[in-house]
Amino acid sequence: MSMRTGNPQTALEAVTWRRLLVSSWPWRSAGYLLTTLPLALPAFAVLAIPWLVLVARLTAGDYQVGVIVVLILLGAALIAALGPLIAMPLADLERRRLRMVDARPVGSGHRNAASAGPVSWLRARYADPATWREVGYACLLATVAPVLSIAALLAAPLTGSFIASPFLVLAQRPGDGPVALGFGKVATVGQTLPYVIAGVLLLPLVPYLLTLLAGGHAAVARALLLGGPAEQLHAELAEVSRSRVRLADAFEAERRRIERDLHDGAQQKLVGLTLQLGLARLDLPPGSPAAESVAAAHEQAKQLMAELRELIHGIQPQVLTDLGLPAALGELADQSPIPVAVEAHLAGRLPSQIETTAYFVAAEALTNIAKHSGATSASVTAHQHDNVLTIEISDNGHGGADPHRGTGLTGLADRVAVTGGRMLLSSPPGGPTLLRVELPCTQNQQPSG
Amino acid sequence: MHPKPAAIRVVIAEDGVLLREGLAGLLERFGFQTVAVVGDAEALKTAVAEHAPDLVITDIRMPPTFTDEGLRAAVELRRAHPGLAVVALSQYVQHSYAADLLDSGDGRGVGYLLKDRVVDVEDFIAALRRVAAGGTVVDPQVISQLVRRRRDPPSSLSAREREVLALIAEGHSNTAIARQLVVSEAAVGKHVGNILAKLRLPQTDDTNRRVLAVLAYLRSDK
């Protein structure tokens, strides 16, 4: 097991520790086993009673098929329906109780259910394997755990009674009959001798028994309630993926905000200013120094207008925001130096992040085609099938595109991956090149208004 | 400066306050009479019904959906008021918009311009006057994209011929084109003849007919 340089971390480790008998571990273990009993009760009441009734009926020789079937169904239904509701709070309590006999950090094995609303929370919980491990734990807690705990806890008074047996016999009044000790009976002090010897020998073993059982219970609890290393890793990975999506969403929202601010603010004001300069220019006598400097300012303002429009377009093309992907792809094709055929038929507007990702994939691909492929024509298709948007960009160039060479494609692959989509590139030497991007889009919103 | 028999009566529809006021000031400066300034398509229809203007200048993208309500209102208004001249201003080139508008009426008295053209004050005013007089004006950027879109003959046009083609599409006469390119009118006439021949379009001197023919041809590939 782990290194034993300091104090043991768990009850199980403490079992092989030299100083167990003088440590607090046996007492804590006894406390742990003792507190198991009241907790086992509610679990037992819900989960085990139909089964117990069943067993009782069967042992009583009652073999009515209907009753048996009903009891089985009832038992199964209770576990399936109420199991998680009982098991989840129980597991929370158990994870806290685990600290009595396990000093290691304790965390929930559940995936983070970030979804809002009690219904979706419940749905996420019922779909989570961790929940069903907790139900399994609750079943054990209702059945095996109390039996073993009671047996182990009874070992202490039993051993004590063995050692005390001579005094018990001496304390007998005549006519009381023999003293019952475990499985046997003693009537004289001489007969108690083997019991006393056994009791003295067994006494030091009782703390070990308690600690061992508590340690075993705790190990099972840790395995079922916290998940193994693989589960923990999986949960962490899922959380990392979710945080990546959140980051991407936040980035996307911020980009849109910047675009809107620039468009509604700076761009409008700049157009107004340029218009004023254009008017001022007309009012000044032609050829005068004032007219010349106003003319220069007007030209600069026009230049700035064009640059700002380019900038805003690069952040988020307005045609995409207003009219959706097909129109924006059409605009891309119009701006391409080589002829580009566009075929995009989509039922409605797609989620904005999907539209933006698809658009920038096509834009980057068409830029690459124009720069590197030597193609004389290209095509862009977009279609949606089974909630997957597929974009294909192909050209008749000389192929040999390497996704690792250009950072553009890598960046796009990252954008695609965030949406849960994938990107496939086929570009054999000699061509043709085909870039295919699949983006899952769950909800399909109609154009607003 | 300009002899003005009767001021051209204009309704402006634009949701951006700065540009709306700028436009109104600009028009006033050039002797137009702005009878109403409105901020959305419904108000535009009301204003046109009330004031019966000669010319409507409308932003294509307006509230509430910010897509094409200005354009739809313009097409509707032209159907309801034959002879109403309309200049649509757009933030970006959208061929279907231009086509919808040009197909309304018989293409007379229609303009489709990018918003940024407004700041080239004199050119913009000239375009407004041409449209108000029944001419057709299409933004040069739309023309150049349409030319690029056509795969066949326009690629056989020379650079100078393309320039002339764009100016034709903007609604300029041969005289105006000659002045702008600083060449003789005869040279322009020759270029125009070559262009129409290469595009297999009928020869005509009617500026508006020329524009429409060129546009119809350029669009026919779509």
PDB file of N, CA and C in Angstrom, chain A residues 30 34 149-165 168 180-182 199 203 206 209-210:
ATOM      1  N   ALA A  30     -15.346   2.141  15.890  1.00  0.00           N
ATOM      2  CA  ALA A  30     -16.560   1.716  16.583  1.00  0.00           C
ATOM      3  C   ALA A  30     -17.661   2.757  16.394  1.00  0.00           C
ATOM      4  N   LEU A  34     -21.192   2.210  14.635  1.00  0.00           N
ATOM      5  CA  LEU A  34     -22.388   2.485  15.424  1.00  0.00           C
ATOM      6  C   LEU A  34     -23.318   3.456  14.684  1.00  0.00           C
ATOM      7  N   SER A 149     -22.024  -4.791  10.979  1.00  0.00           N
ATOM      8  CA  SER A 149     -21.720  -3.825  12.031  1.00  0.00           C
ATOM      9  C   SER A 149     -22.185  -4.342  13.382  1.00  0.00           C
ATOM     10  N   ILE A 150     -23.406  -4.869  13.390  1.00  0.00           N
ATOM     11  CA  ILE A 150     -23.935  -5.383  14.664  1.00  0.00           C
ATOM     12  C   ILE A 150     -23.072  -6.531  15.165  1.00  0.00           C
ATOM     13  N   ALA A 151     -22.684  -7.443  14.250  1.00  0.00           N
ATOM     14  CA  ALA A 151     -21.858  -8.589  14.639  1.00  0.00           C
ATOM     15  C   ALA A 151     -20.546  -8.113  15.249  1.00  0.00           C
ATOM     16  N   ALA A 152     -19.896  -7.137  14.582  1.00  0.00           N
ATOM     17  CA  ALA A 152     -18.610  -6.659  15.066  1.00  0.00           C
ATOM     18  C   ALA A 152     -18.765  -5.932  16.395  1.00  0.00           C
ATOM     19  N   LEU A 153     -19.843  -5.144  16.495  1.00  0.00           N
ATOM     20  CA  LEU A 153     -20.045  -4.380  17.718  1.00  0.00           C
ATOM     21  C   LEU A 153     -20.377  -5.300  18.894  1.00  0.00           C
ATOM     22  N   LEU A 154     -21.026  -6.453  18.615  1.00  0.00           N
ATOM     23  CA  LEU A 154     -21.359  -7.400  19.684  1.00  0.00           C
ATOM     24  C   LEU A 154     -20.128  -8.146  20.184  1.00  0.00           C
ATOM     25  N   ALA A 155     -19.080  -8.184  19.358  1.00  0.00           N
ATOM     26  CA  ALA A 155     -17.866  -8.907  19.749  1.00  0.00           C
ATOM     27  C   ALA A 155     -17.296  -8.347  21.053  1.00  0.00           C
ATOM     28  N   ALA A 156     -17.399  -7.027  21.236  1.00  0.00           N
ATOM     29  CA  ALA A 156     -16.825  -6.408  22.434  1.00  0.00           C
ATOM     30  C   ALA A 156     -17.547  -6.865  23.707  1.00  0.00           C
ATOM     31  N   PRO A 157     -18.859  -6.738  23.837  1.00  0.00           N
ATOM     32  CA  PRO A 157     -19.528  -7.223  25.060  1.00  0.00           C
ATOM     33  C   PRO A 157     -19.380  -8.734  25.245  1.00  0.00           C
ATOM     34  N   LEU A 158     -19.335  -9.464  24.119  1.00  0.00           N
ATOM     35  CA  LEU A 158     -19.196 -10.923  24.228  1.00  0.00           C
ATOM     36  C   LEU A 158     -17.857 -11.278  24.873  1.00  0.00           C
ATOM     37  N   THR A 159     -16.764 -10.643  24.332  1.00  0.00           N
ATOM     38  CA  THR A 159     -15.444 -10.902  24.893  1.00  0.00           C
ATOM     39  C   THR A 159     -15.403 -10.477  26.359  1.00  0.00           C
ATOM     40  N   GLY A 160     -16.012  -9.363  26.617  1.00  0.00           N
ATOM     41  CA  GLY A 160     -16.048  -8.859  27.989  1.00  0.00           C
ATOM     42  C   GLY A 160     -16.743  -9.848  28.920  1.00  0.00           C
ATOM     43  N   SER A 161     -17.835 -10.411  28.418  1.00  0.00           N
ATOM     44  CA  SER A 161     -18.575 -11.356  29.267  1.00  0.00           C
ATOM     45  C   SER A 161     -17.766 -12.642  29.494  1.00  0.00           C
ATOM     46  N   PHE A 162     -16.943 -13.050  28.491  1.00  0.00           N
ATOM     47  CA  PHE A 162     -16.065 -14.224  28.687  1.00  0.00           C
ATOM     48  C   PHE A 162     -15.118 -13.978  29.844  1.00  0.00           C
ATOM     49  N   ILE A 163     -14.458 -12.793  29.822  1.00  0.00           N
ATOM     50  CA  ILE A 163     -13.471 -12.503  30.856  1.00  0.00           C
ATOM     51  C   ILE A 163     -14.142 -12.394  32.224  1.00  0.00           C
ATOM     52  N   ALA A 164     -15.333 -11.837  32.207  1.00  0.00           N
ATOM     53  CA  ALA A 164     -16.019 -11.617  33.480  1.00  0.00           C
ATOM     54  C   ALA A 164     -16.803 -12.834  33.963  1.00  0.00           C
ATOM     55  N   SER A 165     -16.719 -13.942  33.206  1.00  0.00           N
ATOM     56  CA  SER A 165     -17.595 -15.083  33.485  1.00  0.00           C
ATOM     57  C   SER A 165     -17.424 -15.660  34.896  1.00  0.00           C
ATOM     58  N   LEU A 168     -19.460 -13.669  37.099  1.00  0.00           N
ATOM     59  CA  LEU A 168     -20.877 -13.866  36.809  1.00  0.00           C
ATOM     60  C   LEU A 168     -21.383 -15.126  37.520  1.00  0.00           C
ATOM     61  N   ALA A 180     -25.302 -18.423  30.601  1.00  0.00           N
ATOM     62  CA  ALA A 180     -25.115 -18.609  29.152  1.00  0.00           C
ATOM     63  C   ALA A 180     -23.977 -17.717  28.671  1.00  0.00           C
ATOM     64  N   LEU A 181     -22.947 -18.326  28.023  1.00  0.00           N
ATOM     65  CA  LEU A 181     -21.813 -17.579  27.475  1.00  0.00           C
ATOM     66  C   LEU A 181     -21.665 -17.940  26.007  1.00  0.00           C
ATOM     67  N   GLY A 182     -22.006 -17.077  25.139  1.00  0.00           N
ATOM     68  CA  GLY A 182     -21.892 -17.391  23.720  1.00  0.00           C
ATOM     69  C   GLY A 182     -22.736 -18.594  23.400  1.00  0.00           C
ATOM     70  N   GLY A 199     -11.271 -15.262  26.175  1.00  0.00           N
ATOM     71  CA  GLY A 199     -11.607 -13.835  26.252  1.00  0.00           C
ATOM     72  C   GLY A 199     -10.370 -12.972  26.296  1.00  0.00           C
ATOM     73  N   LEU A 203      -9.500 -10.393  23.398  1.00  0.00           N
ATOM     74  CA  LEU A 203      -9.731  -8.977  23.685  1.00  0.00           C
ATOM     75  C   LEU A 203      -8.918  -8.027  22.803  1.00  0.00           C
ATOM     76  N   VAL A 206     -10.363  -7.536  19.264  1.00  0.00           N
ATOM     77  CA  VAL A 206     -11.615  -6.813  19.004  1.00  0.00           C
ATOM     78  C   VAL A 206     -11.380  -5.461  18.325  1.00  0.00           C
ATOM     79  N   LEU A 209     -10.703  -6.073  14.793  1.00  0.00           N
ATOM     80  CA  LEU A 209     -11.911  -6.457  14.051  1.00  0.00           C
ATOM     81  C   LEU A 209     -12.746  -5.213  13.706  1.00  0.00           C
ATOM     82  N   LEU A 210     -12.932  -4.353  14.720  1.00  0.00           N
ATOM     83  CA  LEU A 210     -13.733  -3.140  14.495  1.00  0.00           C
ATOM     84  C   LEU A 210     -13.088  -2.261  13.419  1.00  0.00           C
TER      85      LEU A 210
END
